[in-house]
PDB file of C-alpha atoms in Angstrom:
ATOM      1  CA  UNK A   1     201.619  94.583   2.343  1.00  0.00           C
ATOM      2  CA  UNK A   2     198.766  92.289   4.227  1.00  0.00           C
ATOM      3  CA  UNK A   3     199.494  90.419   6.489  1.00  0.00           C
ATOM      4  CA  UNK A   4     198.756  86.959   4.474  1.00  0.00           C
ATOM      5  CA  UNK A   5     201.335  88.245   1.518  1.00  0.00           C
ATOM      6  CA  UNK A   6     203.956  88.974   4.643  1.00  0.00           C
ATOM      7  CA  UNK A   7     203.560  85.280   5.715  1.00  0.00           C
ATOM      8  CA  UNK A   8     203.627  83.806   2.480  1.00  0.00           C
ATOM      9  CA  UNK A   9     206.717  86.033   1.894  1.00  0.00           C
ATOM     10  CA  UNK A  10     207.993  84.601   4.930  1.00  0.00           C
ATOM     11  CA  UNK A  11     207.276  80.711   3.957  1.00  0.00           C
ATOM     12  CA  UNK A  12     208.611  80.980   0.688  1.00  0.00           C
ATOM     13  CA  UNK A  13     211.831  82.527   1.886  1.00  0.00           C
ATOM     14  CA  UNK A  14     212.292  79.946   4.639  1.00  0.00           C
ATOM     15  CA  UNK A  15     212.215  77.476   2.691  1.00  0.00           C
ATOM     16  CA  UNK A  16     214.004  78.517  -0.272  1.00  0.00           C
ATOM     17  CA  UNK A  17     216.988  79.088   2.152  1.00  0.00           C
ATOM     18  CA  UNK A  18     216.438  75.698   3.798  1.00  0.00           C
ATOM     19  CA  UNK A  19     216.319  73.960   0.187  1.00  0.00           C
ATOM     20  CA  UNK A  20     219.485  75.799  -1.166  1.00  0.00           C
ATOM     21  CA  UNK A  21     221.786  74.622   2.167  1.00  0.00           C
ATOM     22  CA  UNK A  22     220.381  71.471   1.684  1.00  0.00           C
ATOM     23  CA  UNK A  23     220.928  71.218  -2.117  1.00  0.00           C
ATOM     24  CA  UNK A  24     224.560  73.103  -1.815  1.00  0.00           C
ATOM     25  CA  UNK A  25     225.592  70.833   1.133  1.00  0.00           C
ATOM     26  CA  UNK A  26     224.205  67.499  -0.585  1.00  0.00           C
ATOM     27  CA  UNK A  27     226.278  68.638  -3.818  1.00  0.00           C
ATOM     28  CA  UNK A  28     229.582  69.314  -1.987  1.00  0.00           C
ATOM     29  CA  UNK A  29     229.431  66.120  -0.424  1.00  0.00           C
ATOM     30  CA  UNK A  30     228.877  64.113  -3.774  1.00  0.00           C
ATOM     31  CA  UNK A  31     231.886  65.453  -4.652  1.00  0.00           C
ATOM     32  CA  UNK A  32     234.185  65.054  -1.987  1.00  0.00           C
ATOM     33  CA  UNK A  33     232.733  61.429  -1.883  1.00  0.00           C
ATOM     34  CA  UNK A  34     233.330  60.923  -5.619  1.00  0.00           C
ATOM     35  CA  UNK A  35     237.332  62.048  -5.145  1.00  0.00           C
ATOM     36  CA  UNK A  36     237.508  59.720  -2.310  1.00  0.00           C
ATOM     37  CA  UNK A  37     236.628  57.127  -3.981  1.00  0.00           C
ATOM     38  CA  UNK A  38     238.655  53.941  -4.992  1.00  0.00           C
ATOM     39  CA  UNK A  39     238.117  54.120  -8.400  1.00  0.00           C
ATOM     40  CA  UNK A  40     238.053  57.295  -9.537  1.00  0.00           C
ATOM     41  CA  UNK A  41     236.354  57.917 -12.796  1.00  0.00           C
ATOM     42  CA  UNK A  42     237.373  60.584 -15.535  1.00  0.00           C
ATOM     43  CA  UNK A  43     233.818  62.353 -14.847  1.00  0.00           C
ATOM     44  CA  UNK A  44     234.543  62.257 -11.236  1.00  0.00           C
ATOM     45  CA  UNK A  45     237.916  64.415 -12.483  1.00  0.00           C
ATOM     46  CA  UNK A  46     236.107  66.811 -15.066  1.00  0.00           C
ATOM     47  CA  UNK A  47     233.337  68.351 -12.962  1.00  0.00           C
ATOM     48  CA  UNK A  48     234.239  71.352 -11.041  1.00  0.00           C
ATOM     49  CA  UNK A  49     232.741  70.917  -7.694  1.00  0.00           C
ATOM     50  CA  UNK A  50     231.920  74.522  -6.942  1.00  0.00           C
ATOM     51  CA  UNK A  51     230.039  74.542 -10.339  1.00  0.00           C
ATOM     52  CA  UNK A  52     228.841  70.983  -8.942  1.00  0.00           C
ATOM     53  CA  UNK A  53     227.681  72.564  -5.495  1.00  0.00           C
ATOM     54  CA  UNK A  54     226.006  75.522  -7.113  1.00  0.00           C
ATOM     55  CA  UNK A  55     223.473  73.925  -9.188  1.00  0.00           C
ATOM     56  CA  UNK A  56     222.699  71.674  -6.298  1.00  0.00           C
ATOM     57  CA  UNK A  57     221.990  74.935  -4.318  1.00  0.00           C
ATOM     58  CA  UNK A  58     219.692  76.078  -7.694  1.00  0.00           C
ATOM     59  CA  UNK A  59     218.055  72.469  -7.555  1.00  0.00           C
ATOM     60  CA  UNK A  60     217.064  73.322  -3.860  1.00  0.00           C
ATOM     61  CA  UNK A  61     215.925  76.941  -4.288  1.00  0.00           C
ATOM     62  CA  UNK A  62     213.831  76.008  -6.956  1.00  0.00           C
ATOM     63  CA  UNK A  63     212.621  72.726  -4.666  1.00  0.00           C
ATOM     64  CA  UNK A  64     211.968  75.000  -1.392  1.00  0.00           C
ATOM     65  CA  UNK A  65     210.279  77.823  -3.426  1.00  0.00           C
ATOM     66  CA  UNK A  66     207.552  74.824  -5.009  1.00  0.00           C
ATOM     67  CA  UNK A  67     206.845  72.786  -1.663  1.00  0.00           C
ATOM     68  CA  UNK A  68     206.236  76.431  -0.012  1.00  0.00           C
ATOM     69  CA  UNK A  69     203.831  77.407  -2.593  1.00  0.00           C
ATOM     70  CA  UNK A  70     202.357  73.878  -2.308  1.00  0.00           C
ATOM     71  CA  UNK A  71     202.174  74.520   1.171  1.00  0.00           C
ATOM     72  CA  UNK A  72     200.169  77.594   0.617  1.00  0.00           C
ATOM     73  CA  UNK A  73     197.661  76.726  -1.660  1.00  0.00           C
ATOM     74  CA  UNK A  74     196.697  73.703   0.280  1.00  0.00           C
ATOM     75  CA  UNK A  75     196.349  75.540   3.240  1.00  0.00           C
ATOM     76  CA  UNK A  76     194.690  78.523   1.073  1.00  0.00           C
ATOM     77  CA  UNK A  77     192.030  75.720  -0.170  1.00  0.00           C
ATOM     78  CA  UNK A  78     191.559  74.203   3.212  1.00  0.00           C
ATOM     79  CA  UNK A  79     190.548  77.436   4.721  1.00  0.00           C
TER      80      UNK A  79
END
Protein backbone atom coordinates (compact mmCIF):
# COMPACT_ATOMS: atom_id res chain seq x y z
CA UNK A 1 0.00 0.00 0.00
CA UNK A 2 1.32 3.78 -0.94
CA UNK A 3 1.60 5.93 1.17
CA UNK A 4 -1.43 8.29 -0.18
CA UNK A 5 -3.95 5.03 0.04
CA UNK A 6 -2.45 4.61 3.88
CA UNK A 7 -3.54 8.24 4.61
CA UNK A 8 -6.69 8.16 2.97
CA UNK A 9 -7.22 4.85 4.86
CA UNK A 10 -6.39 6.71 7.81
CA UNK A 11 -8.91 9.84 7.13
CA UNK A 12 -11.68 7.80 6.29
CA UNK A 13 -11.36 5.69 9.40
CA UNK A 14 -11.01 8.73 11.66
CA UNK A 15 -13.73 10.04 10.77
CA UNK A 16 -16.05 7.29 10.37
CA UNK A 17 -15.29 6.57 14.12
CA UNK A 18 -15.74 10.25 15.02
CA UNK A 19 -19.22 10.31 13.04
CA UNK A 20 -20.55 6.99 14.60
CA UNK A 21 -19.81 8.35 18.52
CA UNK A 22 -21.28 11.33 17.48
CA UNK A 23 -24.37 9.83 15.75
CA UNK A 24 -24.69 6.93 18.64
CA UNK A 25 -24.27 9.55 21.44
CA UNK A 26 -26.73 12.19 19.72
CA UNK A 27 -29.32 9.14 19.39
CA UNK A 28 -29.06 7.98 23.04
CA UNK A 29 -29.63 11.29 24.20
CA UNK A 30 -32.89 11.86 22.05
CA UNK A 31 -34.09 9.20 23.81
CA UNK A 32 -33.39 9.65 27.26
CA UNK A 33 -34.68 13.28 26.57
CA UNK A 34 -37.89 11.99 24.95
CA UNK A 35 -38.66 9.64 28.32
CA UNK A 36 -37.99 12.61 30.38
CA UNK A 37 -40.23 14.45 29.01
CA UNK A 38 -43.58 15.87 30.43
CA UNK A 39 -45.68 14.60 28.01
CA UNK A 40 -44.73 11.56 26.93
CA UNK A 41 -45.98 10.44 23.60
CA UNK A 42 -46.92 6.75 22.52
CA UNK A 43 -43.92 6.99 19.84
CA UNK A 44 -41.70 8.19 22.53
CA UNK A 45 -42.86 4.56 24.27
CA UNK A 46 -42.61 2.29 21.04
CA UNK A 47 -39.06 2.96 19.84
CA UNK A 48 -36.43 0.87 21.32
CA UNK A 49 -33.63 3.14 22.10
CA UNK A 50 -30.76 0.78 21.45
CA UNK A 51 -32.36 0.19 17.97
CA UNK A 52 -32.80 4.16 18.22
CA UNK A 53 -28.97 4.67 19.10
CA UNK A 54 -27.77 2.26 16.46
CA UNK A 55 -29.04 3.79 13.40
CA UNK A 56 -27.87 7.10 14.71
CA UNK A 57 -24.36 5.46 14.90
CA UNK A 58 -25.15 4.11 10.96
CA UNK A 59 -26.33 7.81 10.14
CA UNK A 60 -22.79 8.95 11.38
CA UNK A 61 -20.62 6.25 9.79
CA UNK A 62 -22.13 6.81 6.66
CA UNK A 63 -21.77 10.91 7.40
CA UNK A 64 -17.90 10.58 8.50
CA UNK A 65 -17.07 8.12 5.62
CA UNK A 66 -18.67 11.08 2.86
CA UNK A 67 -17.10 14.36 4.46
CA UNK A 68 -13.65 12.24 4.50
CA UNK A 69 -13.92 11.38 0.95
CA UNK A 70 -15.02 15.01 0.34
CA UNK A 71 -12.10 15.92 2.13
CA UNK A 72 -9.94 13.96 -0.17
CA UNK A 73 -10.96 14.79 -3.41
CA UNK A 74 -10.82 18.44 -2.71
CA UNK A 75 -7.54 18.22 -1.50
CA UNK A 76 -6.73 15.57 -4.44
CA UNK A 77 -8.01 18.47 -6.98
CA UNK A 78 -6.22 21.24 -5.23
CA UNK A 79 -2.93 19.57 -5.55
Amino acid sequence: MGRKTKRLLLLIISCSTAGVVLGGSASWAESNQCFQASNVTSECLTEDPVINTLQGMSTGLIAGAGAAFGAAWQLRHEE
